[in-house]
């Protein structure tokens, strides 16, 4: 059961505890993988790092926490610079991918932010992108991100479309996105 479902049934304190426990597990998993990656480097490679504190800050800076209720809903995001680094591409190439709809980008001022939920490793999740393409015909990227992270009336369990995609319900979520697009376009 998701913490959202627990909160919805009046157990806000229990939901917060579950959410915190999940956050701790994810933080530990990230740290384990980071340590594993660092352990794979030779002593010579590690000694050659001139600014380990700066490197650590740069690595942590790949993710940005969006603020406010929208940020709480959608979760962490990558800066454009983070994706350029992760994908070893130029700003122009990333811009082309944004324009072509190959990645969900939220424009804030003159900067793009990329919700982390759309990625699996270094690639964009195709099932998320397919739903984004359907919704993009009727609404803006902020509404799409919000829709993906908000429980829908069509699902009595209180799961979000993103949780349902994670559970393998691609066809149902895609159909729900098509129905939403039809309603919004009417």
PDB file of C-alpha atoms in Angstrom:
ATOM      1  CA  UNK A   1       0.000   0.000   0.000  1.00  0.00           C
ATOM      2  CA  UNK A   2       1.340   3.434  -0.851  1.00  0.00           C
ATOM      3  CA  UNK A   3       1.830   6.144   1.735  1.00  0.00           C
ATOM      4  CA  UNK A   4      -0.714   8.156  -0.288  1.00  0.00           C
ATOM      5  CA  UNK A   5      -3.356   5.492   0.342  1.00  0.00           C
ATOM      6  CA  UNK A   6      -2.538   5.461   4.060  1.00  0.00           C
ATOM      7  CA  UNK A   7      -2.762   9.249   4.251  1.00  0.00           C
ATOM      8  CA  UNK A   8      -6.067   9.197   2.400  1.00  0.00           C
ATOM      9  CA  UNK A   9      -7.576   6.853   4.986  1.00  0.00           C
ATOM     10  CA  UNK A  10      -6.846   9.216   7.885  1.00  0.00           C
ATOM     11  CA  UNK A  11      -3.458   7.824   8.854  1.00  0.00           C
ATOM     12  CA  UNK A  12      -1.360  10.904   8.113  1.00  0.00           C
ATOM     13  CA  UNK A  13       1.146  10.107  10.845  1.00  0.00           C
ATOM     14  CA  UNK A  14       1.532   6.515   9.661  1.00  0.00           C
ATOM     15  CA  UNK A  15       1.828   7.770   6.077  1.00  0.00           C
ATOM     16  CA  UNK A  16       4.600  10.158   7.080  1.00  0.00           C
ATOM     17  CA  UNK A  17       6.439   7.348   8.864  1.00  0.00           C
ATOM     18  CA  UNK A  18       6.141   5.068   5.822  1.00  0.00           C
ATOM     19  CA  UNK A  19       7.261   7.858   3.527  1.00  0.00           C
ATOM     20  CA  UNK A  20      10.274   8.561   5.752  1.00  0.00           C
ATOM     21  CA  UNK A  21      11.193   4.864   5.874  1.00  0.00           C
ATOM     22  CA  UNK A  22      10.990   4.655   2.081  1.00  0.00           C
ATOM     23  CA  UNK A  23      13.137   7.787   1.748  1.00  0.00           C
ATOM     24  CA  UNK A  24      15.739   6.293   4.095  1.00  0.00           C
ATOM     25  CA  UNK A  25      15.835   3.055   2.066  1.00  0.00           C
ATOM     26  CA  UNK A  26      16.255   4.962  -1.192  1.00  0.00           C
ATOM     27  CA  UNK A  27      18.964   7.195   0.279  1.00  0.00           C
ATOM     28  CA  UNK A  28      20.811   4.086   1.488  1.00  0.00           C
ATOM     29  CA  UNK A  29      20.466   2.429  -1.941  1.00  0.00           C
ATOM     30  CA  UNK A  30      21.910   5.514  -3.634  1.00  0.00           C
ATOM     31  CA  UNK A  31      24.803   5.606  -1.189  1.00  0.00           C
ATOM     32  CA  UNK A  32      25.480   1.858  -1.648  1.00  0.00           C
ATOM     33  CA  UNK A  33      25.682   2.267  -5.416  1.00  0.00           C
ATOM     34  CA  UNK A  34      27.876   5.327  -5.071  1.00  0.00           C
ATOM     35  CA  UNK A  35      30.231   3.473  -2.730  1.00  0.00           C
ATOM     36  CA  UNK A  36      30.219   0.490  -5.095  1.00  0.00           C
ATOM     37  CA  UNK A  37      31.165   2.761  -8.001  1.00  0.00           C
ATOM     38  CA  UNK A  38      33.910   4.428  -5.995  1.00  0.00           C
ATOM     39  CA  UNK A  39      35.243   1.053  -4.841  1.00  0.00           C
ATOM     40  CA  UNK A  40      35.615   0.068  -8.502  1.00  0.00           C
ATOM     41  CA  UNK A  41      38.072   2.937  -9.045  1.00  0.00           C
ATOM     42  CA  UNK A  42      41.766   2.355  -8.527  1.00  0.00           C
ATOM     43  CA  UNK A  43      43.701   4.150  -5.813  1.00  0.00           C
ATOM     44  CA  UNK A  44      45.503   6.050  -8.551  1.00  0.00           C
ATOM     45  CA  UNK A  45      42.210   7.281  -9.998  1.00  0.00           C
ATOM     46  CA  UNK A  46      40.927   8.381  -6.600  1.00  0.00           C
ATOM     47  CA  UNK A  47      44.186  10.130  -5.676  1.00  0.00           C
ATOM     48  CA  UNK A  48      43.989  12.092  -8.932  1.00  0.00           C
ATOM     49  CA  UNK A  49      40.755  13.790  -7.807  1.00  0.00           C
ATOM     50  CA  UNK A  50      41.848  17.297  -6.873  1.00  0.00           C
ATOM     51  CA  UNK A  51      38.651  18.409  -5.129  1.00  0.00           C
ATOM     52  CA  UNK A  52      36.754  15.477  -3.596  1.00  0.00           C
ATOM     53  CA  UNK A  53      34.416  17.790  -1.667  1.00  0.00           C
ATOM     54  CA  UNK A  54      33.589  19.704  -4.839  1.00  0.00           C
ATOM     55  CA  UNK A  55      33.051  16.449  -6.714  1.00  0.00           C
ATOM     56  CA  UNK A  56      30.683  15.237  -3.999  1.00  0.00           C
ATOM     57  CA  UNK A  57      28.751  18.499  -4.127  1.00  0.00           C
ATOM     58  CA  UNK A  58      28.590  18.271  -7.920  1.00  0.00           C
ATOM     59  CA  UNK A  59      27.245  14.731  -7.739  1.00  0.00           C
ATOM     60  CA  UNK A  60      24.644  15.721  -5.158  1.00  0.00           C
ATOM     61  CA  UNK A  61      23.828  18.768  -7.283  1.00  0.00           C
ATOM     62  CA  UNK A  62      22.682  16.583 -10.170  1.00  0.00           C
ATOM     63  CA  UNK A  63      19.318  16.452  -8.444  1.00  0.00           C
ATOM     64  CA  UNK A  64      17.356  19.513  -7.516  1.00  0.00           C
ATOM     65  CA  UNK A  65      14.431  19.430  -5.134  1.00  0.00           C
ATOM     66  CA  UNK A  66      11.535  21.407  -6.546  1.00  0.00           C
ATOM     67  CA  UNK A  67       9.962  23.560  -3.871  1.00  0.00           C
ATOM     68  CA  UNK A  68       6.371  24.060  -2.850  1.00  0.00           C
ATOM     69  CA  UNK A  69       3.441  21.710  -3.183  1.00  0.00           C
ATOM     70  CA  UNK A  70       4.220  21.027  -6.856  1.00  0.00           C
ATOM     71  CA  UNK A  71       7.750  19.966  -5.938  1.00  0.00           C
ATOM     72  CA  UNK A  72       6.426  17.758  -3.153  1.00  0.00           C
ATOM     73  CA  UNK A  73       4.074  16.104  -5.628  1.00  0.00           C
ATOM     74  CA  UNK A  74       6.414  15.624  -8.594  1.00  0.00           C
ATOM     75  CA  UNK A  75       9.618  14.947  -6.687  1.00  0.00           C
ATOM     76  CA  UNK A  76      13.257  15.590  -7.524  1.00  0.00           C
ATOM     77  CA  UNK A  77      14.368  16.884 -10.889  1.00  0.00           C
ATOM     78  CA  UNK A  78      17.518  17.087 -12.942  1.00  0.00           C
ATOM     79  CA  UNK A  79      18.931  20.400 -14.128  1.00  0.00           C
ATOM     80  CA  UNK A  80      19.728  20.578 -17.841  1.00  0.00           C
ATOM     81  CA  UNK A  81      23.425  20.552 -16.949  1.00  0.00           C
ATOM     82  CA  UNK A  82      22.973  17.249 -15.128  1.00  0.00           C
ATOM     83  CA  UNK A  83      21.428  15.586 -18.180  1.00  0.00           C
ATOM     84  CA  UNK A  84      24.076  17.061 -20.452  1.00  0.00           C
ATOM     85  CA  UNK A  85      26.693  15.496 -18.198  1.00  0.00           C
ATOM     86  CA  UNK A  86      24.906  12.161 -17.720  1.00  0.00           C
ATOM     87  CA  UNK A  87      24.200  11.777 -21.426  1.00  0.00           C
ATOM     88  CA  UNK A  88      27.447  13.386 -22.630  1.00  0.00           C
ATOM     89  CA  UNK A  89      25.561  15.716 -24.959  1.00  0.00           C
ATOM     90  CA  UNK A  90      25.630  19.432 -25.648  1.00  0.00           C
ATOM     91  CA  UNK A  91      23.005  21.927 -24.544  1.00  0.00           C
ATOM     92  CA  UNK A  92      21.925  22.213 -28.192  1.00  0.00           C
ATOM     93  CA  UNK A  93      21.401  18.460 -28.495  1.00  0.00           C
ATOM     94  CA  UNK A  94      19.383  18.402 -25.279  1.00  0.00           C
ATOM     95  CA  UNK A  95      17.328  21.305 -26.615  1.00  0.00           C
ATOM     96  CA  UNK A  96      16.617  19.307 -29.779  1.00  0.00           C
ATOM     97  CA  UNK A  97      15.406  16.374 -27.661  1.00  0.00           C
ATOM     98  CA  UNK A  98      13.135  18.674 -25.658  1.00  0.00           C
ATOM     99  CA  UNK A  99      11.721  20.215 -28.856  1.00  0.00           C
ATOM    100  CA  UNK A 100      11.192  16.760 -30.401  1.00  0.00           C
ATOM    101  CA  UNK A 101       9.302  15.587 -27.301  1.00  0.00           C
ATOM    102  CA  UNK A 102      11.858  12.910 -26.446  1.00  0.00           C
ATOM    103  CA  UNK A 103      11.975  13.974 -22.805  1.00  0.00           C
ATOM    104  CA  UNK A 104       9.528  15.737 -20.452  1.00  0.00           C
ATOM    105  CA  UNK A 105      10.950  19.165 -19.648  1.00  0.00           C
ATOM    106  CA  UNK A 106       9.470  21.790 -17.363  1.00  0.00           C
ATOM    107  CA  UNK A 107      10.554  25.290 -18.299  1.00  0.00           C
ATOM    108  CA  UNK A 108      11.111  27.573 -15.317  1.00  0.00           C
ATOM    109  CA  UNK A 109      12.223  30.969 -16.537  1.00  0.00           C
ATOM    110  CA  UNK A 110      15.025  30.320 -18.983  1.00  0.00           C
ATOM    111  CA  UNK A 111      15.941  26.972 -17.424  1.00  0.00           C
ATOM    112  CA  UNK A 112      14.641  23.456 -18.048  1.00  0.00           C
ATOM    113  CA  UNK A 113      14.047  20.962 -15.249  1.00  0.00           C
ATOM    114  CA  UNK A 114      13.473  17.267 -15.902  1.00  0.00           C
ATOM    115  CA  UNK A 115      11.399  15.170 -13.462  1.00  0.00           C
ATOM    116  CA  UNK A 116      13.461  12.187 -12.336  1.00  0.00           C
ATOM    117  CA  UNK A 117      10.426   9.874 -12.429  1.00  0.00           C
ATOM    118  CA  UNK A 118      10.677   9.656 -16.224  1.00  0.00           C
ATOM    119  CA  UNK A 119      14.137   8.060 -16.173  1.00  0.00           C
ATOM    120  CA  UNK A 120      15.397   4.552 -15.657  1.00  0.00           C
ATOM    121  CA  UNK A 121      19.122   4.842 -15.272  1.00  0.00           C
ATOM    122  CA  UNK A 122      20.349   7.067 -18.071  1.00  0.00           C
ATOM    123  CA  UNK A 123      17.389   6.515 -20.391  1.00  0.00           C
ATOM    124  CA  UNK A 124      13.894   7.928 -20.629  1.00  0.00           C
ATOM    125  CA  UNK A 125      11.256   5.335 -19.775  1.00  0.00           C
ATOM    126  CA  UNK A 126       9.392   4.646 -23.016  1.00  0.00           C
ATOM    127  CA  UNK A 127       6.080   3.881 -21.276  1.00  0.00           C
ATOM    128  CA  UNK A 128       6.181   7.249 -19.479  1.00  0.00           C
ATOM    129  CA  UNK A 129       7.113   9.041 -22.686  1.00  0.00           C
ATOM    130  CA  UNK A 130       4.228   7.393 -24.566  1.00  0.00           C
ATOM    131  CA  UNK A 131       1.748   8.686 -21.976  1.00  0.00           C
ATOM    132  CA  UNK A 132       3.400  12.114 -22.082  1.00  0.00           C
ATOM    133  CA  UNK A 133       2.985  12.210 -25.883  1.00  0.00           C
ATOM    134  CA  UNK A 134      -0.739  11.520 -25.581  1.00  0.00           C
ATOM    135  CA  UNK A 135      -1.275  14.154 -22.888  1.00  0.00           C
ATOM    136  CA  UNK A 136       0.922  16.724 -24.659  1.00  0.00           C
ATOM    137  CA  UNK A 137      -1.744  17.132 -27.349  1.00  0.00           C
ATOM    138  CA  UNK A 138      -4.059  18.794 -24.809  1.00  0.00           C
ATOM    139  CA  UNK A 139      -2.053  20.218 -21.899  1.00  0.00           C
ATOM    140  CA  UNK A 140       1.289  21.731 -20.891  1.00  0.00           C
ATOM    141  CA  UNK A 141       4.234  19.811 -19.352  1.00  0.00           C
ATOM    142  CA  UNK A 142       3.444  20.986 -15.792  1.00  0.00           C
ATOM    143  CA  UNK A 143      -0.074  19.584 -16.029  1.00  0.00           C
ATOM    144  CA  UNK A 144       1.324  16.336 -17.448  1.00  0.00           C
ATOM    145  CA  UNK A 145       3.780  15.946 -14.554  1.00  0.00           C
ATOM    146  CA  UNK A 146       1.034  16.708 -12.071  1.00  0.00           C
ATOM    147  CA  UNK A 147      -1.385  14.255 -13.714  1.00  0.00           C
ATOM    148  CA  UNK A 148       1.199  11.466 -13.642  1.00  0.00           C
ATOM    149  CA  UNK A 149       1.784  12.014  -9.919  1.00  0.00           C
ATOM    150  CA  UNK A 150      -1.826  12.443  -8.790  1.00  0.00           C
ATOM    151  CA  UNK A 151      -4.186   9.547  -7.989  1.00  0.00           C
ATOM    152  CA  UNK A 152      -6.972   9.384 -10.573  1.00  0.00           C
ATOM    153  CA  UNK A 153     -10.640   8.611  -9.976  1.00  0.00           C
ATOM    154  CA  UNK A 154     -10.388   5.638 -12.371  1.00  0.00           C
ATOM    155  CA  UNK A 155      -8.179   3.768  -9.880  1.00  0.00           C
ATOM    156  CA  UNK A 156      -9.970   2.886  -6.609  1.00  0.00           C
ATOM    157  CA  UNK A 157      -6.684   1.895  -4.929  1.00  0.00           C
ATOM    158  CA  UNK A 158      -5.536   5.526  -4.913  1.00  0.00           C
ATOM    159  CA  UNK A 159      -2.412   4.903  -6.985  1.00  0.00           C
ATOM    160  CA  UNK A 160      -1.047   7.519  -9.318  1.00  0.00           C
ATOM    161  CA  UNK A 161      -0.701   6.837 -13.054  1.00  0.00           C
ATOM    162  CA  UNK A 162       3.059   6.712 -12.473  1.00  0.00           C
ATOM    163  CA  UNK A 163       2.667   4.065  -9.753  1.00  0.00           C
ATOM    164  CA  UNK A 164       0.403   2.120 -12.085  1.00  0.00           C
ATOM    165  CA  UNK A 165       3.027   2.304 -14.854  1.00  0.00           C
ATOM    166  CA  UNK A 166       5.571   1.022 -12.331  1.00  0.00           C
ATOM    167  CA  UNK A 167       3.158  -1.848 -11.622  1.00  0.00           C
ATOM    168  CA  UNK A 168       3.016  -2.742 -15.330  1.00  0.00           C
ATOM    169  CA  UNK A 169      -0.407  -1.274 -16.133  1.00  0.00           C
ATOM    170  CA  UNK A 170       0.748   0.499 -19.282  1.00  0.00           C
ATOM    171  CA  UNK A 171      -2.342  -0.177 -21.408  1.00  0.00           C
ATOM    172  CA  UNK A 172      -4.759   0.982 -18.730  1.00  0.00           C
ATOM    173  CA  UNK A 173      -2.804   4.167 -18.010  1.00  0.00           C
ATOM    174  CA  UNK A 174      -2.475   4.975 -21.705  1.00  0.00           C
ATOM    175  CA  UNK A 175      -6.254   4.547 -22.142  1.00  0.00           C
ATOM    176  CA  UNK A 176      -6.852   6.750 -19.108  1.00  0.00           C
ATOM    177  CA  UNK A 177      -4.541   9.405 -20.594  1.00  0.00           C
ATOM    178  CA  UNK A 178      -6.481   9.275 -23.871  1.00  0.00           C
ATOM    179  CA  UNK A 179      -9.779   9.737 -21.987  1.00  0.00           C
ATOM    180  CA  UNK A 180      -8.318  12.681 -20.056  1.00  0.00           C
ATOM    181  CA  UNK A 181      -7.063  14.258 -23.278  1.00  0.00           C
ATOM    182  CA  UNK A 182     -10.531  13.913 -24.826  1.00  0.00           C
ATOM    183  CA  UNK A 183     -12.134  15.584 -21.782  1.00  0.00           C
ATOM    184  CA  UNK A 184      -9.588  18.405 -21.736  1.00  0.00           C
ATOM    185  CA  UNK A 185      -9.922  19.022 -25.470  1.00  0.00           C
ATOM    186  CA  UNK A 186     -13.728  19.169 -25.428  1.00  0.00           C
TER     187      UNK A 186
END
